[in-house]
């Protein structure tokens, strides 16, 4: 490799790191805003303020107000809690179910493996949205129900990746060696296989978060998103944007600002995922 | 420039040229003068008026068909196909005399037998019509529907000859004439239905008698109606009606603004756009015979105490609803809606936070202290959400009680109402036929739709007495007393408002409106400057 | 080859059967029934309605009745659309969804190939980053917000395109772009990384060492070898696009089939839900099978197992 290429490579890495840090910073800021929402805004995200219905952005209401006179900025702050919880929670549920499944499948091999993979085929052949809806009707209209419904649909990706990685790792010399000296299965998995599959799984996790936020916003469009202004959780960004879609012509700010919040958050997670992949899983770029 | 880039560049150029070409086409199609384009909202589930159940289907059917009677501006049934009728035997027998100049679209005359067939079809168990019960006042109708009687000749509806239809009722029913305004009682052609089976409603098969003919039906997309030149009340002024099926209100409004749609209604106007559209020429708000209420489950704490229920009713400022829903909703304290016989604004409890707090204290919950956790349920919907959140705020402010909101998808909600209802639930009620019986019977002990589990013998008695009463004055008095029980003393429900239909009609047209039964009446639409 | 085909077909049938059964049981444990109405039906009326659709029979009978129906090619009646049966409804709406889906697929391919190629060619430069950014946009906005944005800009402000309904080419532009945005982004990413992967392989190095022009290397060797991963995702992607998207069909008022994945559930129109689900699954399984066949055609190294 020429020196020029090396310099380019360094520049690239620096650029990549900067983007990664920027994304991380944005995500941290959004999370913090969600936690500190009551301190950051003098307004309540709930209730009815009769005199302030559907105002545009102003000094007292930076992002304007909505159909019940609630401050949109405040609602977006509180909404960060729901949307991030949905994103991260769903991804974690999917991760746990999926990697365990993939691990068992890949590690055991043989007929159990093919049976488990046939089940994955079936789950994969179901229309996602339909299953979301059915599960969220079955599990109830609260944050836990939505999390579980989304998680139960999106674990398949983790299962496939985990299984693939396990199959690779099983071939490694040291795994075979460990098995030869009679190490227990649990030990082999914990010691030798998990560390190997952690990288790709973490990258998948990062990409699953924006996917879950998008999925929740699709549920919101159908009217099944999370909305409970008086609870600690508040109303998701998806639901806020859906309210805005119904007022788009006259009051574009109601869809614009939640839309931007979703956009920048998802963008950050995607850049974070790209960056992590470069570092943890350089082959898969 | 590298080869790859050059190719990519050419592709991009070609693509943008194509887009440019497409976009240069005139974007707003010029509608022919005598075509009016309206939005149905969704695909009508059925155009067979024996089995249709929803307002979208009825909106189409009501323009294809006419029946015995239709109601006038005062919501009294007036003659259409029935020239006149005699009420005999104290209201137990009604004889309709039919006109002989009403034609089906295939040229045959509409006969009394067509009504007899249609009503028997409605009642037949195999038809499985959800509205069969609407004719249960007819002699033997219920037994026939249950399959206990097979012989349809025992039914109390008979065509005495081509022009005479005789109906025998189990008991006098002052509202029966109103039932004959309802689309499910419109006549049907036995020969057509038997020839084509389930496909008889397709445009090439269907035979109708109303102001418009079904010209085409592109499912999920568009229905076209053509003026019926042989309509017995005269051919409509408009040549054609295009009925689109645009689900999203925002999209419908965008199409209106692009000049691709001429008429918007509640299913096409997003509520937050109403404040702007109100100022447009052609915007109207038509009150509907549809009540919106919150009900209490009255056999569970804390709402088994009428004082608590009354406190919750007193704590609601109903003037807010038109301000947040923007659609000309009429705040209501009593149950029978404006426009209907026996509507009475005097009845009911009004906003009074001090009195509400006093009652709540009296019931043992000073300033809401010690009040159990209660849930307000509603089905997932934009408007219901806004109303629920607003009322939640009022109760919190005026009573110190924070009610938990819980919304459920419609069907889940309906099944929960029976199995595991929330303490307070939202429901609405629309009239099938414009008679107070339809509204008041809802809360009687035997009503299958009374989700409040509230029973009041006097109330039941009053509703029954009123149904048998042909003297209008006396009926009103009976309903007044019943409404006082319902909305002042017992309050198993809080009436909130009656809905209104907001409509926006392109100013070059006139005469297109909803009637108060939520029907789109297209018969009188005309271009403004022509006669 | 024939044995492989038969095996795969049998496998596909099993998947279809499991999907049908799973959906059937999920539906039947979901609260709320098709004839729950605001105006509750009197029991005798409900009994007649239930009898008409055999809903009064035990679930086992309903299940076997349904499966027998499917085997005979009968998808059953619709509980909601009383004048039509499920087969009519699918026949009416699937072609619309399919044409929109194919437009969207074409759109995403037309967009992702240049973007992916340019990004790979100028890898790690600002051009690359810009291309990736554009691609990321496509997967960073919920579909309905993207649709809203396009309608607001191109229909209401500029007046270029029709805001909704399905008809001429003009009306197809916005829904195509909305539906195609996410796949376009996804494919761009995929192409870029696939090309970069092959660029690192030995035969490409050899080609370079032979002094071939970079563009020749890119097109002749890297691109053609990068088609395999694209082909892999293209199968399921096509099946998904062709069966329609609820959001796009609602936002743009398009009479397609995707809407039923939601509306049939909210109506509890069991046969219709089962019908569209089976169509979806059949297309998906079929597309995957086709991709596998194409594999062994394109790349003899991958032997049909």
mmCIF file with all atom_site columns, N, CA and C in Angstrom, chain B residues 376-412:
data_model
loop_
_atom_site.group_PDB
_atom_site.id
_atom_site.type_symbol
_atom_site.label_atom_id
_atom_site.label_alt_id
_atom_site.label_comp_id
_atom_site.label_asym_id
_atom_site.label_entity_id
_atom_site.label_seq_id
_atom_site.pdbx_PDB_ins_code
_atom_site.Cartn_x
_atom_site.Cartn_y
_atom_site.Cartn_z
_atom_site.occupancy
_atom_site.B_iso_or_equiv
_atom_site.pdbx_formal_charge
_atom_site.auth_seq_id
_atom_site.auth_comp_id
_atom_site.auth_asym_id
_atom_site.auth_atom_id
_atom_site.pdbx_PDB_model_num
ATOM 1   N N  . UNK B 1 376 ? -61.148 5.760  32.162 1.00 0.00 ? 376 UNK B N  1
ATOM 2   C CA . UNK B 1 376 ? -62.052 6.218  31.112 1.00 0.00 ? 376 UNK B CA 1
ATOM 3   C C  . UNK B 1 376 ? -61.639 5.522  29.814 1.00 0.00 ? 376 UNK B C  1
ATOM 4   N N  . UNK B 1 377 ? -62.549 4.757  29.252 1.00 0.00 ? 377 UNK B N  1
ATOM 5   C CA . UNK B 1 377 ? -62.220 4.031  28.039 1.00 0.00 ? 377 UNK B CA 1
ATOM 6   C C  . UNK B 1 377 ? -62.813 4.697  26.810 1.00 0.00 ? 377 UNK B C  1
ATOM 7   N N  . UNK B 1 378 ? -62.091 4.634  25.710 1.00 0.00 ? 378 UNK B N  1
ATOM 8   C CA . UNK B 1 378 ? -62.652 5.105  24.440 1.00 0.00 ? 378 UNK B CA 1
ATOM 9   C C  . UNK B 1 378 ? -61.980 4.317  23.339 1.00 0.00 ? 378 UNK B C  1
ATOM 10  N N  . UNK B 1 379 ? -62.609 4.299  22.175 1.00 0.00 ? 379 UNK B N  1
ATOM 11  C CA . UNK B 1 379 ? -61.983 3.590  21.082 1.00 0.00 ? 379 UNK B CA 1
ATOM 12  C C  . UNK B 1 379 ? -61.035 4.516  20.342 1.00 0.00 ? 379 UNK B C  1
ATOM 13  N N  . UNK B 1 380 ? -59.980 3.911  19.815 1.00 0.00 ? 380 UNK B N  1
ATOM 14  C CA . UNK B 1 380 ? -58.912 4.657  19.182 1.00 0.00 ? 380 UNK B CA 1
ATOM 15  C C  . UNK B 1 380 ? -59.427 5.520  18.045 1.00 0.00 ? 380 UNK B C  1
ATOM 16  N N  . UNK B 1 381 ? -59.309 6.817  18.203 1.00 0.00 ? 381 UNK B N  1
ATOM 17  C CA . UNK B 1 381 ? -59.776 7.739  17.168 1.00 0.00 ? 381 UNK B CA 1
ATOM 18  C C  . UNK B 1 381 ? -59.350 9.145  17.565 1.00 0.00 ? 381 UNK B C  1
ATOM 19  N N  . UNK B 1 382 ? -59.029 9.906  16.540 1.00 0.00 ? 382 UNK B N  1
ATOM 20  C CA . UNK B 1 382 ? -58.584 11.284 16.718 1.00 0.00 ? 382 UNK B CA 1
ATOM 21  C C  . UNK B 1 382 ? -59.524 12.104 17.607 1.00 0.00 ? 382 UNK B C  1
ATOM 22  N N  . UNK B 1 383 ? -60.798 12.173 17.217 1.00 0.00 ? 383 UNK B N  1
ATOM 23  C CA . UNK B 1 383 ? -61.749 13.020 17.924 1.00 0.00 ? 383 UNK B CA 1
ATOM 24  C C  . UNK B 1 383 ? -61.959 12.544 19.357 1.00 0.00 ? 383 UNK B C  1
ATOM 25  N N  . UNK B 1 384 ? -62.090 11.227 19.525 1.00 0.00 ? 384 UNK B N  1
ATOM 26  C CA . UNK B 1 384 ? -62.337 10.698 20.862 1.00 0.00 ? 384 UNK B CA 1
ATOM 27  C C  . UNK B 1 384 ? -61.167 11.000 21.776 1.00 0.00 ? 384 UNK B C  1
ATOM 28  N N  . UNK B 1 385 ? -59.973 10.947 21.209 1.00 0.00 ? 385 UNK B N  1
ATOM 29  C CA . UNK B 1 385 ? -58.772 11.223 21.984 1.00 0.00 ? 385 UNK B CA 1
ATOM 30  C C  . UNK B 1 385 ? -58.800 12.660 22.482 1.00 0.00 ? 385 UNK B C  1
ATOM 31  N N  . UNK B 1 386 ? -59.120 13.581 21.581 1.00 0.00 ? 386 UNK B N  1
ATOM 32  C CA . UNK B 1 386 ? -59.138 14.989 21.959 1.00 0.00 ? 386 UNK B CA 1
ATOM 33  C C  . UNK B 1 386 ? -60.166 15.233 23.061 1.00 0.00 ? 386 UNK B C  1
ATOM 34  N N  . UNK B 1 387 ? -61.365 14.676 22.883 1.00 0.00 ? 387 UNK B N  1
ATOM 35  C CA . UNK B 1 387 ? -62.421 14.879 23.876 1.00 0.00 ? 387 UNK B CA 1
ATOM 36  C C  . UNK B 1 387 ? -61.999 14.284 25.218 1.00 0.00 ? 387 UNK B C  1
ATOM 37  N N  . UNK B 1 388 ? -61.462 13.068 25.175 1.00 0.00 ? 388 UNK B N  1
ATOM 38  C CA . UNK B 1 388 ? -61.084 12.393 26.420 1.00 0.00 ? 388 UNK B CA 1
ATOM 39  C C  . UNK B 1 388 ? -59.994 13.179 27.142 1.00 0.00 ? 388 UNK B C  1
ATOM 40  N N  . UNK B 1 389 ? -59.007 13.648 26.397 1.00 0.00 ? 389 UNK B N  1
ATOM 41  C CA . UNK B 1 389 ? -57.923 14.374 27.048 1.00 0.00 ? 389 UNK B CA 1
ATOM 42  C C  . UNK B 1 389 ? -58.419 15.688 27.626 1.00 0.00 ? 389 UNK B C  1
ATOM 43  N N  . UNK B 1 390 ? -59.336 16.334 26.927 1.00 0.00 ? 390 UNK B N  1
ATOM 44  C CA . UNK B 1 390 ? -59.881 17.602 27.440 1.00 0.00 ? 390 UNK B CA 1
ATOM 45  C C  . UNK B 1 390 ? -60.675 17.347 28.723 1.00 0.00 ? 390 UNK B C  1
ATOM 46  N N  . UNK B 1 391 ? -61.503 16.316 28.736 1.00 0.00 ? 391 UNK B N  1
ATOM 47  C CA . UNK B 1 391 ? -62.333 16.043 29.908 1.00 0.00 ? 391 UNK B CA 1
ATOM 48  C C  . UNK B 1 391 ? -61.479 15.554 31.075 1.00 0.00 ? 391 UNK B C  1
ATOM 49  N N  . UNK B 1 392 ? -60.461 14.779 30.742 1.00 0.00 ? 392 UNK B N  1
ATOM 50  C CA . UNK B 1 392 ? -59.528 14.350 31.780 1.00 0.00 ? 392 UNK B CA 1
ATOM 51  C C  . UNK B 1 392 ? -58.956 15.574 32.494 1.00 0.00 ? 392 UNK B C  1
ATOM 52  N N  . UNK B 1 393 ? -58.592 16.587 31.697 1.00 0.00 ? 393 UNK B N  1
ATOM 53  C CA . UNK B 1 393 ? -58.069 17.822 32.270 1.00 0.00 ? 393 UNK B CA 1
ATOM 54  C C  . UNK B 1 393 ? -59.099 18.524 33.152 1.00 0.00 ? 393 UNK B C  1
ATOM 55  N N  . UNK B 1 394 ? -60.355 18.578 32.717 1.00 0.00 ? 394 UNK B N  1
ATOM 56  C CA . UNK B 1 394 ? -61.394 19.268 33.498 1.00 0.00 ? 394 UNK B CA 1
ATOM 57  C C  . UNK B 1 394 ? -61.637 18.560 34.828 1.00 0.00 ? 394 UNK B C  1
ATOM 58  N N  . UNK B 1 395 ? -61.695 17.245 34.791 1.00 0.00 ? 395 UNK B N  1
ATOM 59  C CA . UNK B 1 395 ? -61.947 16.504 36.028 1.00 0.00 ? 395 UNK B CA 1
ATOM 60  C C  . UNK B 1 395 ? -60.787 16.684 36.999 1.00 0.00 ? 395 UNK B C  1
ATOM 61  N N  . UNK B 1 396 ? -59.588 16.703 36.433 1.00 0.00 ? 396 UNK B N  1
ATOM 62  C CA . UNK B 1 396 ? -58.413 16.897 37.292 1.00 0.00 ? 396 UNK B CA 1
ATOM 63  C C  . UNK B 1 396 ? -58.495 18.259 37.959 1.00 0.00 ? 396 UNK B C  1
ATOM 64  N N  . UNK B 1 397 ? -58.852 19.253 37.163 1.00 0.00 ? 397 UNK B N  1
ATOM 65  C CA . UNK B 1 397 ? -58.871 20.631 37.664 1.00 0.00 ? 397 UNK B CA 1
ATOM 66  C C  . UNK B 1 397 ? -60.048 20.869 38.614 1.00 0.00 ? 397 UNK B C  1
ATOM 67  N N  . UNK B 1 398 ? -61.240 20.398 38.228 1.00 0.00 ? 398 UNK B N  1
ATOM 68  C CA . UNK B 1 398 ? -62.435 20.735 39.000 1.00 0.00 ? 398 UNK B CA 1
ATOM 69  C C  . UNK B 1 398 ? -62.730 19.787 40.153 1.00 0.00 ? 398 UNK B C  1
ATOM 70  N N  . UNK B 1 399 ? -62.297 18.551 40.034 1.00 0.00 ? 399 UNK B N  1
ATOM 71  C CA . UNK B 1 399 ? -62.629 17.576 41.074 1.00 0.00 ? 399 UNK B CA 1
ATOM 72  C C  . UNK B 1 399 ? -61.403 17.069 41.821 1.00 0.00 ? 399 UNK B C  1
ATOM 73  N N  . UNK B 1 400 ? -60.244 17.323 41.253 1.00 0.00 ? 400 UNK B N  1
ATOM 74  C CA . UNK B 1 400 ? -59.038 16.784 41.871 1.00 0.00 ? 400 UNK B CA 1
ATOM 75  C C  . UNK B 1 400 ? -58.888 15.292 41.634 1.00 0.00 ? 400 UNK B C  1
ATOM 76  N N  . UNK B 1 401 ? -59.589 14.778 40.627 1.00 0.00 ? 401 UNK B N  1
ATOM 77  C CA . UNK B 1 401 ? -59.515 13.344 40.335 1.00 0.00 ? 401 UNK B CA 1
ATOM 78  C C  . UNK B 1 401 ? -58.796 13.149 39.010 1.00 0.00 ? 401 UNK B C  1
ATOM 79  N N  . UNK B 1 402 ? -57.715 12.355 39.037 1.00 0.00 ? 402 UNK B N  1
ATOM 80  C CA . UNK B 1 402 ? -57.031 12.051 37.791 1.00 0.00 ? 402 UNK B CA 1
ATOM 81  C C  . UNK B 1 402 ? -57.519 10.700 37.267 1.00 0.00 ? 402 UNK B C  1
ATOM 82  N N  . UNK B 1 403 ? -58.242 10.776 36.178 1.00 0.00 ? 403 UNK B N  1
ATOM 83  C CA . UNK B 1 403 ? -58.807 9.572  35.581 1.00 0.00 ? 403 UNK B CA 1
ATOM 84  C C  . UNK B 1 403 ? -57.799 9.010  34.589 1.00 0.00 ? 403 UNK B C  1
ATOM 85  N N  . UNK B 1 404 ? -57.642 7.696  34.596 1.00 0.00 ? 404 UNK B N  1
ATOM 86  C CA . UNK B 1 404 ? -56.711 7.080  33.658 1.00 0.00 ? 404 UNK B CA 1
ATOM 87  C C  . UNK B 1 404 ? -57.401 6.896  32.301 1.00 0.00 ? 404 UNK B C  1
ATOM 88  N N  . UNK B 1 405 ? -56.709 7.257  31.237 1.00 0.00 ? 405 UNK B N  1
ATOM 89  C CA . UNK B 1 405 ? -57.304 7.077  29.905 1.00 0.00 ? 405 UNK B CA 1
ATOM 90  C C  . UNK B 1 405 ? -56.846 5.750  29.335 1.00 0.00 ? 405 UNK B C  1
ATOM 91  N N  . UNK B 1 406 ? -57.759 5.070  28.682 1.00 0.00 ? 406 UNK B N  1
ATOM 92  C CA . UNK B 1 406 ? -57.370 3.808  28.064 1.00 0.00 ? 406 UNK B CA 1
ATOM 93  C C  . UNK B 1 406 ? -58.091 3.701  26.740 1.00 0.00 ? 406 UNK B C  1
ATOM 94  N N  . UNK B 1 407 ? -57.328 3.697  25.657 1.00 0.00 ? 407 UNK B N  1
ATOM 95  C CA . UNK B 1 407 ? -58.028 3.537  24.385 1.00 0.00 ? 407 UNK B CA 1
ATOM 96  C C  . UNK B 1 407 ? -57.731 2.181  23.796 1.00 0.00 ? 407 UNK B C  1
ATOM 97  N N  . UNK B 1 408 ? -58.723 1.641  23.144 1.00 0.00 ? 408 UNK B N  1
ATOM 98  C CA . UNK B 1 408 ? -58.639 0.312  22.564 1.00 0.00 ? 408 UNK B CA 1
ATOM 99  C C  . UNK B 1 408 ? -59.091 0.390  21.122 1.00 0.00 ? 408 UNK B C  1
ATOM 100 N N  . UNK B 1 409 ? -58.539 -0.470 20.339 1.00 0.00 ? 409 UNK B N  1
ATOM 101 C CA . UNK B 1 409 ? -59.025 -0.601 18.967 1.00 0.00 ? 409 UNK B CA 1
ATOM 102 C C  . UNK B 1 409 ? -60.516 -0.964 19.038 1.00 0.00 ? 409 UNK B C  1
ATOM 103 N N  . UNK B 1 410 ? -61.279 -0.498 18.087 1.00 0.00 ? 410 UNK B N  1
ATOM 104 C CA . UNK B 1 410 ? -62.750 -0.520 18.113 1.00 0.00 ? 410 UNK B CA 1
ATOM 105 C C  . UNK B 1 410 ? -63.346 -1.865 18.542 1.00 0.00 ? 410 UNK B C  1
ATOM 106 N N  . UNK B 1 411 ? -62.940 -2.935 17.853 1.00 0.00 ? 411 UNK B N  1
ATOM 107 C CA . UNK B 1 411 ? -63.576 -4.219 18.138 1.00 0.00 ? 411 UNK B CA 1
ATOM 108 C C  . UNK B 1 411 ? -63.156 -4.755 19.508 1.00 0.00 ? 411 UNK B C  1
ATOM 109 N N  . UNK B 1 412 ? -61.913 -4.517 19.877 1.00 0.00 ? 412 UNK B N  1
ATOM 110 C CA . UNK B 1 412 ? -61.475 -4.926 21.214 1.00 0.00 ? 412 UNK B CA 1
ATOM 111 C C  . UNK B 1 412 ? -62.307 -4.165 22.236 1.00 0.00 ? 412 UNK B C  1
#
